[in-house]
Coordinates of C-alpha atoms in Angstrom, one line a residue:
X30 CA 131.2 27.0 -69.7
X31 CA 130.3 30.3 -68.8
X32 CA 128.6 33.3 -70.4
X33 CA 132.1 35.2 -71.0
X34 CA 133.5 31.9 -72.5
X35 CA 131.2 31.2 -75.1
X36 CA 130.6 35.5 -76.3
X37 CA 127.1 34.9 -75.1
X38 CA 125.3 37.6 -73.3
X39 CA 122.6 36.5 -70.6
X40 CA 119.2 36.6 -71.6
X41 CA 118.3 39.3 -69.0
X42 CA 121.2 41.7 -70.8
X43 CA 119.7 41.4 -74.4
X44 CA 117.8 43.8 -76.3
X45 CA 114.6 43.0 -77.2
X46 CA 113.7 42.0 -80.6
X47 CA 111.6 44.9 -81.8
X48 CA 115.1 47.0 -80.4
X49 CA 116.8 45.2 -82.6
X50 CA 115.2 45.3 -85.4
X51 CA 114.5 48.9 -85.5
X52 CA 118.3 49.3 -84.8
X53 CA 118.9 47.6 -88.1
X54 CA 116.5 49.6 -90.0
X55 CA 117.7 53.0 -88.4
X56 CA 121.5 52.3 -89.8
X57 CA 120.5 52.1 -92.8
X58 CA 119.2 55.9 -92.5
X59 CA 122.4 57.3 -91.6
X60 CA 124.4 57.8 -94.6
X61 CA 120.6 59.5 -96.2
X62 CA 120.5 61.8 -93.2
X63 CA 123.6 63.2 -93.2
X64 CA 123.8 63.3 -97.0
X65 CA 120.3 65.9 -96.6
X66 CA 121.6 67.2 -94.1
X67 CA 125.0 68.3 -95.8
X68 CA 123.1 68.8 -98.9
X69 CA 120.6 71.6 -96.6
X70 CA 123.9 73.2 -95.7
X71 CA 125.7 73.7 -98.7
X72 CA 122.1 75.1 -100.3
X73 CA 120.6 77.0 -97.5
X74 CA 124.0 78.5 -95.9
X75 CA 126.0 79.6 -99.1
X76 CA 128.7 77.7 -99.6
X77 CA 127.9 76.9 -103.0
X78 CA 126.0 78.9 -105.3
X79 CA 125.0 77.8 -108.5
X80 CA 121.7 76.5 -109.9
X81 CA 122.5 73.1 -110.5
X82 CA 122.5 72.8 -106.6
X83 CA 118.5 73.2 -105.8
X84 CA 117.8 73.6 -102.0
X85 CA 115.7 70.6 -100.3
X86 CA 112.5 72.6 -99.6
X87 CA 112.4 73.6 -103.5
X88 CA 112.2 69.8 -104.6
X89 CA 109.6 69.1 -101.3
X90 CA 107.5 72.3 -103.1
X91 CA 107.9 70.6 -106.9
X92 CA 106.9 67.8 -105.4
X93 CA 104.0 68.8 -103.4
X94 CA 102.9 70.3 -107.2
X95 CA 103.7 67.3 -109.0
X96 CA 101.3 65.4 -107.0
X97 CA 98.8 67.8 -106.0
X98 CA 98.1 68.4 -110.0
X99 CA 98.6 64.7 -110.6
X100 CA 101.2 64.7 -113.2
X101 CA 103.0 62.1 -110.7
X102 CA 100.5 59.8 -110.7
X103 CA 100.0 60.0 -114.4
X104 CA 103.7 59.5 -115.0
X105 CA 104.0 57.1 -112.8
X106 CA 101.1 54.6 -113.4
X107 CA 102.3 55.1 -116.9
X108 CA 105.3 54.2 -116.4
X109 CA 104.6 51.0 -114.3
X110 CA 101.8 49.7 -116.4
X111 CA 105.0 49.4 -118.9
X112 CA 107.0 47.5 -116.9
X113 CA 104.8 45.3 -115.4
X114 CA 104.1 44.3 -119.1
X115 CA 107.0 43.8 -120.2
X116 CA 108.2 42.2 -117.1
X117 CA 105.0 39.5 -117.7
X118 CA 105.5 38.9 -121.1
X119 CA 109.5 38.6 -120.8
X120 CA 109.4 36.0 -117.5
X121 CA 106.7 33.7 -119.3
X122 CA 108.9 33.8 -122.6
X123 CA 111.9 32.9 -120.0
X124 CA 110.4 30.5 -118.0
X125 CA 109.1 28.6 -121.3
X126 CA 112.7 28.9 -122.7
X127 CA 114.7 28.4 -119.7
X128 CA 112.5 25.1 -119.0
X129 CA 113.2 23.7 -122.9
X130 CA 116.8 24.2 -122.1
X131 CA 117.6 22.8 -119.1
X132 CA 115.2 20.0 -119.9
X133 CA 115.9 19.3 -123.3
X134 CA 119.6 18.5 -123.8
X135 CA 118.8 18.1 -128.5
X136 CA 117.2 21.8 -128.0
X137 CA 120.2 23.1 -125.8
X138 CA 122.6 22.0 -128.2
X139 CA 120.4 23.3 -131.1
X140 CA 118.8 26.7 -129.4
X141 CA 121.8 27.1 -126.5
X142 CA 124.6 28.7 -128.9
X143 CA 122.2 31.3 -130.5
X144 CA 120.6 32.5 -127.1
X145 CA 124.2 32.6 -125.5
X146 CA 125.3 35.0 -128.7
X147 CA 122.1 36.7 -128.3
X148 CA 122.5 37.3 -124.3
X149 CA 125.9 39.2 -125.2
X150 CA 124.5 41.9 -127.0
X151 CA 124.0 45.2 -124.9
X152 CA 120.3 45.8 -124.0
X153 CA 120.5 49.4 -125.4
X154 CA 122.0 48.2 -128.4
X155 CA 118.3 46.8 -129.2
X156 CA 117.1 50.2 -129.1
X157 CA 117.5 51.2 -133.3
X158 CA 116.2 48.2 -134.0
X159 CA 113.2 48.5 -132.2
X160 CA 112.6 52.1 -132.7
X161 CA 112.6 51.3 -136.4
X162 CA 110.1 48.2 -136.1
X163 CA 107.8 49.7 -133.8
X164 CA 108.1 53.1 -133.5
X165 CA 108.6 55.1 -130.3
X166 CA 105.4 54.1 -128.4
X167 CA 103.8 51.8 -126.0
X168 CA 104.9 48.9 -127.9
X169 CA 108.7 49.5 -128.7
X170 CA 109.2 50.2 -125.0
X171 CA 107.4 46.9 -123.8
X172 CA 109.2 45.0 -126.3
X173 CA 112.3 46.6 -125.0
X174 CA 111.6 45.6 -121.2
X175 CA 110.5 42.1 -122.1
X176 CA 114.0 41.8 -123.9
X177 CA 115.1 43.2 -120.2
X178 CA 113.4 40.5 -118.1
X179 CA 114.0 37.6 -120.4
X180 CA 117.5 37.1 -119.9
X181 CA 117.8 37.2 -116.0
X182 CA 115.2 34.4 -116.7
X183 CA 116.5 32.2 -119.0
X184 CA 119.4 31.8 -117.7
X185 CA 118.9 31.2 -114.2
X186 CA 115.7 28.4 -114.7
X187 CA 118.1 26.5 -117.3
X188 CA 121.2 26.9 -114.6
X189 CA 118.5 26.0 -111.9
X190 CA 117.0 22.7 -113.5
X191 CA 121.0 21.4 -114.7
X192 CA 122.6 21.6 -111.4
X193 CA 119.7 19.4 -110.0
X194 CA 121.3 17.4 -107.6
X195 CA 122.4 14.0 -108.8
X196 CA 121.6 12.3 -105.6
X197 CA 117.6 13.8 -105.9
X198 CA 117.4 12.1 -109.2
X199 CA 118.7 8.6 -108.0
X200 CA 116.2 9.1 -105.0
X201 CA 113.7 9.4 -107.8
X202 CA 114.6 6.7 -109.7
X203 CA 114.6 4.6 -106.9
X204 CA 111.0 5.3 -105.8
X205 CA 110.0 4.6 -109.6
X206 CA 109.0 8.3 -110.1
X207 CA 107.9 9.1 -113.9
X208 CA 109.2 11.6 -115.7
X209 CA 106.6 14.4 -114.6
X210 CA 106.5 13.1 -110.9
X211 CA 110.1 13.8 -111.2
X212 CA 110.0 17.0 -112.7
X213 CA 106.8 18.6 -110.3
X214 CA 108.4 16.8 -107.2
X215 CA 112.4 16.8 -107.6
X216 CA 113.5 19.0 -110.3
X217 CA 111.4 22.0 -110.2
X218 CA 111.6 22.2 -106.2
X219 CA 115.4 21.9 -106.1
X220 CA 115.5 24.7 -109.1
X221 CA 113.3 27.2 -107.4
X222 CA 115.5 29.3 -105.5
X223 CA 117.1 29.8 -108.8
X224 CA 114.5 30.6 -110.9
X225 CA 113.5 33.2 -107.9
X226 CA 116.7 34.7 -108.6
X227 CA 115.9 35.1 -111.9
X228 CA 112.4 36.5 -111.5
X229 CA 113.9 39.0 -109.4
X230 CA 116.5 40.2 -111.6
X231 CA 113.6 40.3 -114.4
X232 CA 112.0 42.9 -112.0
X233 CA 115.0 45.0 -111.3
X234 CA 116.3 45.3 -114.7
X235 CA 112.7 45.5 -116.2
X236 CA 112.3 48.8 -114.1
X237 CA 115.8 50.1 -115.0
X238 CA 115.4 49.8 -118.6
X239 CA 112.0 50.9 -118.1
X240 CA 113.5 54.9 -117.5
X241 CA 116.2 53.9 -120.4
X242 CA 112.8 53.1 -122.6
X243 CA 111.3 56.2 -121.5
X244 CA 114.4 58.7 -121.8
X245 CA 115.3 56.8 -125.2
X246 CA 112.3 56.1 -126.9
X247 CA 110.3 59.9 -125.6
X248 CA 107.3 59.5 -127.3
X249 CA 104.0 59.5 -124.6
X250 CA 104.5 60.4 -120.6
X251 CA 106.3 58.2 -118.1
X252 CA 108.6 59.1 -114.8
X253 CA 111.5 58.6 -117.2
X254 CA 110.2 61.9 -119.3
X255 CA 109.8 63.5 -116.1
X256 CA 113.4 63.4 -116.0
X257 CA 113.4 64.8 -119.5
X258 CA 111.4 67.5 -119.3
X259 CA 113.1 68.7 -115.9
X260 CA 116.4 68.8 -118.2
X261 CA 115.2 70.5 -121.0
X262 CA 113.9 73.4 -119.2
X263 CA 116.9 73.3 -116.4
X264 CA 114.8 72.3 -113.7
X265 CA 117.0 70.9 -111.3
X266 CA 114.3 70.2 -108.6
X267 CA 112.5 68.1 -110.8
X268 CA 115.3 66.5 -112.0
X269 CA 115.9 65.1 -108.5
X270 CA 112.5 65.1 -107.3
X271 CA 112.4 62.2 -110.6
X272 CA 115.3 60.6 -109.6
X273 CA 114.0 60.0 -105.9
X274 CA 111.0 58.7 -107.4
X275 CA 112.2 56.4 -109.5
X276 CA 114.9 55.3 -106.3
X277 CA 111.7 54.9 -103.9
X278 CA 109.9 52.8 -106.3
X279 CA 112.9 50.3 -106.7
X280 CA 113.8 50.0 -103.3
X281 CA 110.0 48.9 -103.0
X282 CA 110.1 46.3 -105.5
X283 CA 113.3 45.4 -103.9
X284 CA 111.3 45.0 -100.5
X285 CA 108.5 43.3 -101.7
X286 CA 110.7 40.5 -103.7
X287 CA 112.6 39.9 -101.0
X288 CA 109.7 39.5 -98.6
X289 CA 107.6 37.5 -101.5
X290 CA 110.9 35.2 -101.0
X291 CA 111.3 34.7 -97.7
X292 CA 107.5 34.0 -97.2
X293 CA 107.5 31.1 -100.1
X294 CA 111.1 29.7 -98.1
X295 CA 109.2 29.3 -95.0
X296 CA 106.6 28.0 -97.2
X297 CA 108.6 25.5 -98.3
X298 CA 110.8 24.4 -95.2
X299 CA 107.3 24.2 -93.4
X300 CA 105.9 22.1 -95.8
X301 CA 108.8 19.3 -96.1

C-alpha cells in the first residue's frame, strides 16, 4: 500500500516536531492579534470616539504604573493568597466528603440528599449570608472560595470511586486483597482521573469567584478591586488592564493543571 493510499506523508516530507508544535501554539494567537490590532485601529485612526474605547498604548502606560509603583503586585499576591486558601481548605473538605460518599453507601444515603440540595443553590447566593456572619474581610471571601472549590470536588471523587469498574473489584477479590489494599491499589487509582477533574475545576472556579469575592465583598485590596476602583473613577484603561490580568493569570493555572496532569498520566502509564 502506498504513501497516497494510506493519507501518509513520507517521513522526508514532514515538518519537524518543534514546527509543529510552534504552529499549534502560533494559531492560537490569531484571533488575539487581530482583535489588537482592530482594536489599535478603531482607537488610534478615529473611527470611534468615545472614552469607553481607551487606546492600547494607554493601558501598556497604566500598566507600566501599576507595576512600577507596585500596586499590581500588592493586589495581586493579595488576591491569590485568597484563593489558594480557599482553594486548600475547600479540596481537603471535598476530598474527605467526596471519599465518605462514594465509600460509605449508610452515609450517602444519610448525607447524599442534603449535599445534592445544597450543590443547587447559586454560589453568589451564599454571599448575604456570609457577609452577615463574617463580615466583608479576609475571612468571608475565603469561606466563599472554599464553598467554590468544594463542589467540583465532592462530586467528581464520589462519581470517581462509584463507577469503579466491576471487573477491578472481582480482580481484587480474587487475589484476596483487604479492604485498604483494595482501596490504595484498585479504587483510588481507577478514580484518579476523576478526582483530577475535580481538583481542577476547584482551581478554576476558586479563582473566578475569587474576583466575585473581591468585587462583592470590597473591603481590603485584591485584583478584583482593581476592577472597582478603575469603574468608579471611569478609568477604562484600568478597567482592562484588570481584566487582562486576571485572563493571564487563569490561562496559567489553566497551563499548569493541565501540564501537572499529563506529567502524573505518564507517571502512571510508566509505572504499570
Amino acid at each position: 500500500m502506498t504513501t497516497t493510499q494510506t493519507g501518509l506523508a513520507p517521513a522526508s516530507h514532514r515538518p519537524p516536531a518543534w514546527r509543529a508544535w510552534l504552529g499549534a501554539r502560533w494559531r492560537g494567537l490569531v484571533l488575539p492579534a487581530v482583535a489588537i490590532a482592530a482594536w489599535w485601529a478603531l482607537a488610534h485612526l478615529g473611527w470611534v470616539s468615545t472614552p469607553l474605547l481607551v487606546s492600547p498604548g494607554k493601558v501598556l502606560d497604566t500598566a507600566a504604573n501599576q507595576i512600577a509603583s507596585g500596586q499590581l503586585w500588592r493586589a495581586l499576591s493579595a488576591s491569590l493568597a485568597r484563593e489558594l486558601t480557599g482553594f486548600a481548605i475547600g479540596t481537603t473538605l471535598g476530598l474527605a466528603l467526596g471519599a465518605l460518599l462514594g465509600l460509605l453507601p449508610l452515609f450517602n444515603r444519610i448525607v447524599g440528599p442534603s449535599f445534592n440540595t445544597f450543590k443547587q443553590i447559586s454560589l453568589f447566593a451564599w454571599i448575604p449570608l456570609i457577609s452577615v456572619w463574617f463580615g466583608l474581610g479576609d475571612v468571608a471571601k475565603v469561606t466563599f472560595l472554599s464553598l467554590a472549590a468544594l463542589v467540583p470536588v465532592v462530586v467528581n471523587t464520589c462519581d470517581g470511586i462509584r463507577n469503579t469498574p466491576a471487573s477491578l473489584l472481582e480482580v481484587a477479590r480474587v487475589f484476596g486483597y483487604s479492604r485498604w489494599q483494595t482501596l490504595l491499589h484498585v479504587v483510588l487509582p481507577a478514580a484518579a482521573p476523576s478526582i483530577f477533574t475535580g481538583v481542577y475545576l476547584a482551581l478554576i472556579y476558586s479563582w473566578l469567584a475569587t474576583i466575585g469575592a473581591e468585587y462583592l465583598l470590597v473591603a481590603g485590596h485584591g485584583i478584583g478591586n482593581t476592577l472597582i476602583e478603575g469603574s468608579e473613577h471611569f478609568q477604562m484603561d484600568l478597567v482592562i488592564f484588570g481584566m487582562f490580568v486576571i485572563g493571564v493569570v487563569g490561562w496559567s493555572m489553566n497551563a499548569l493543571a493541565r501540564a501537572l496532569e499529563r506529567r502524573l498520566a505518564r507517571h502512571r502509564f510508566g509505572a504499570a
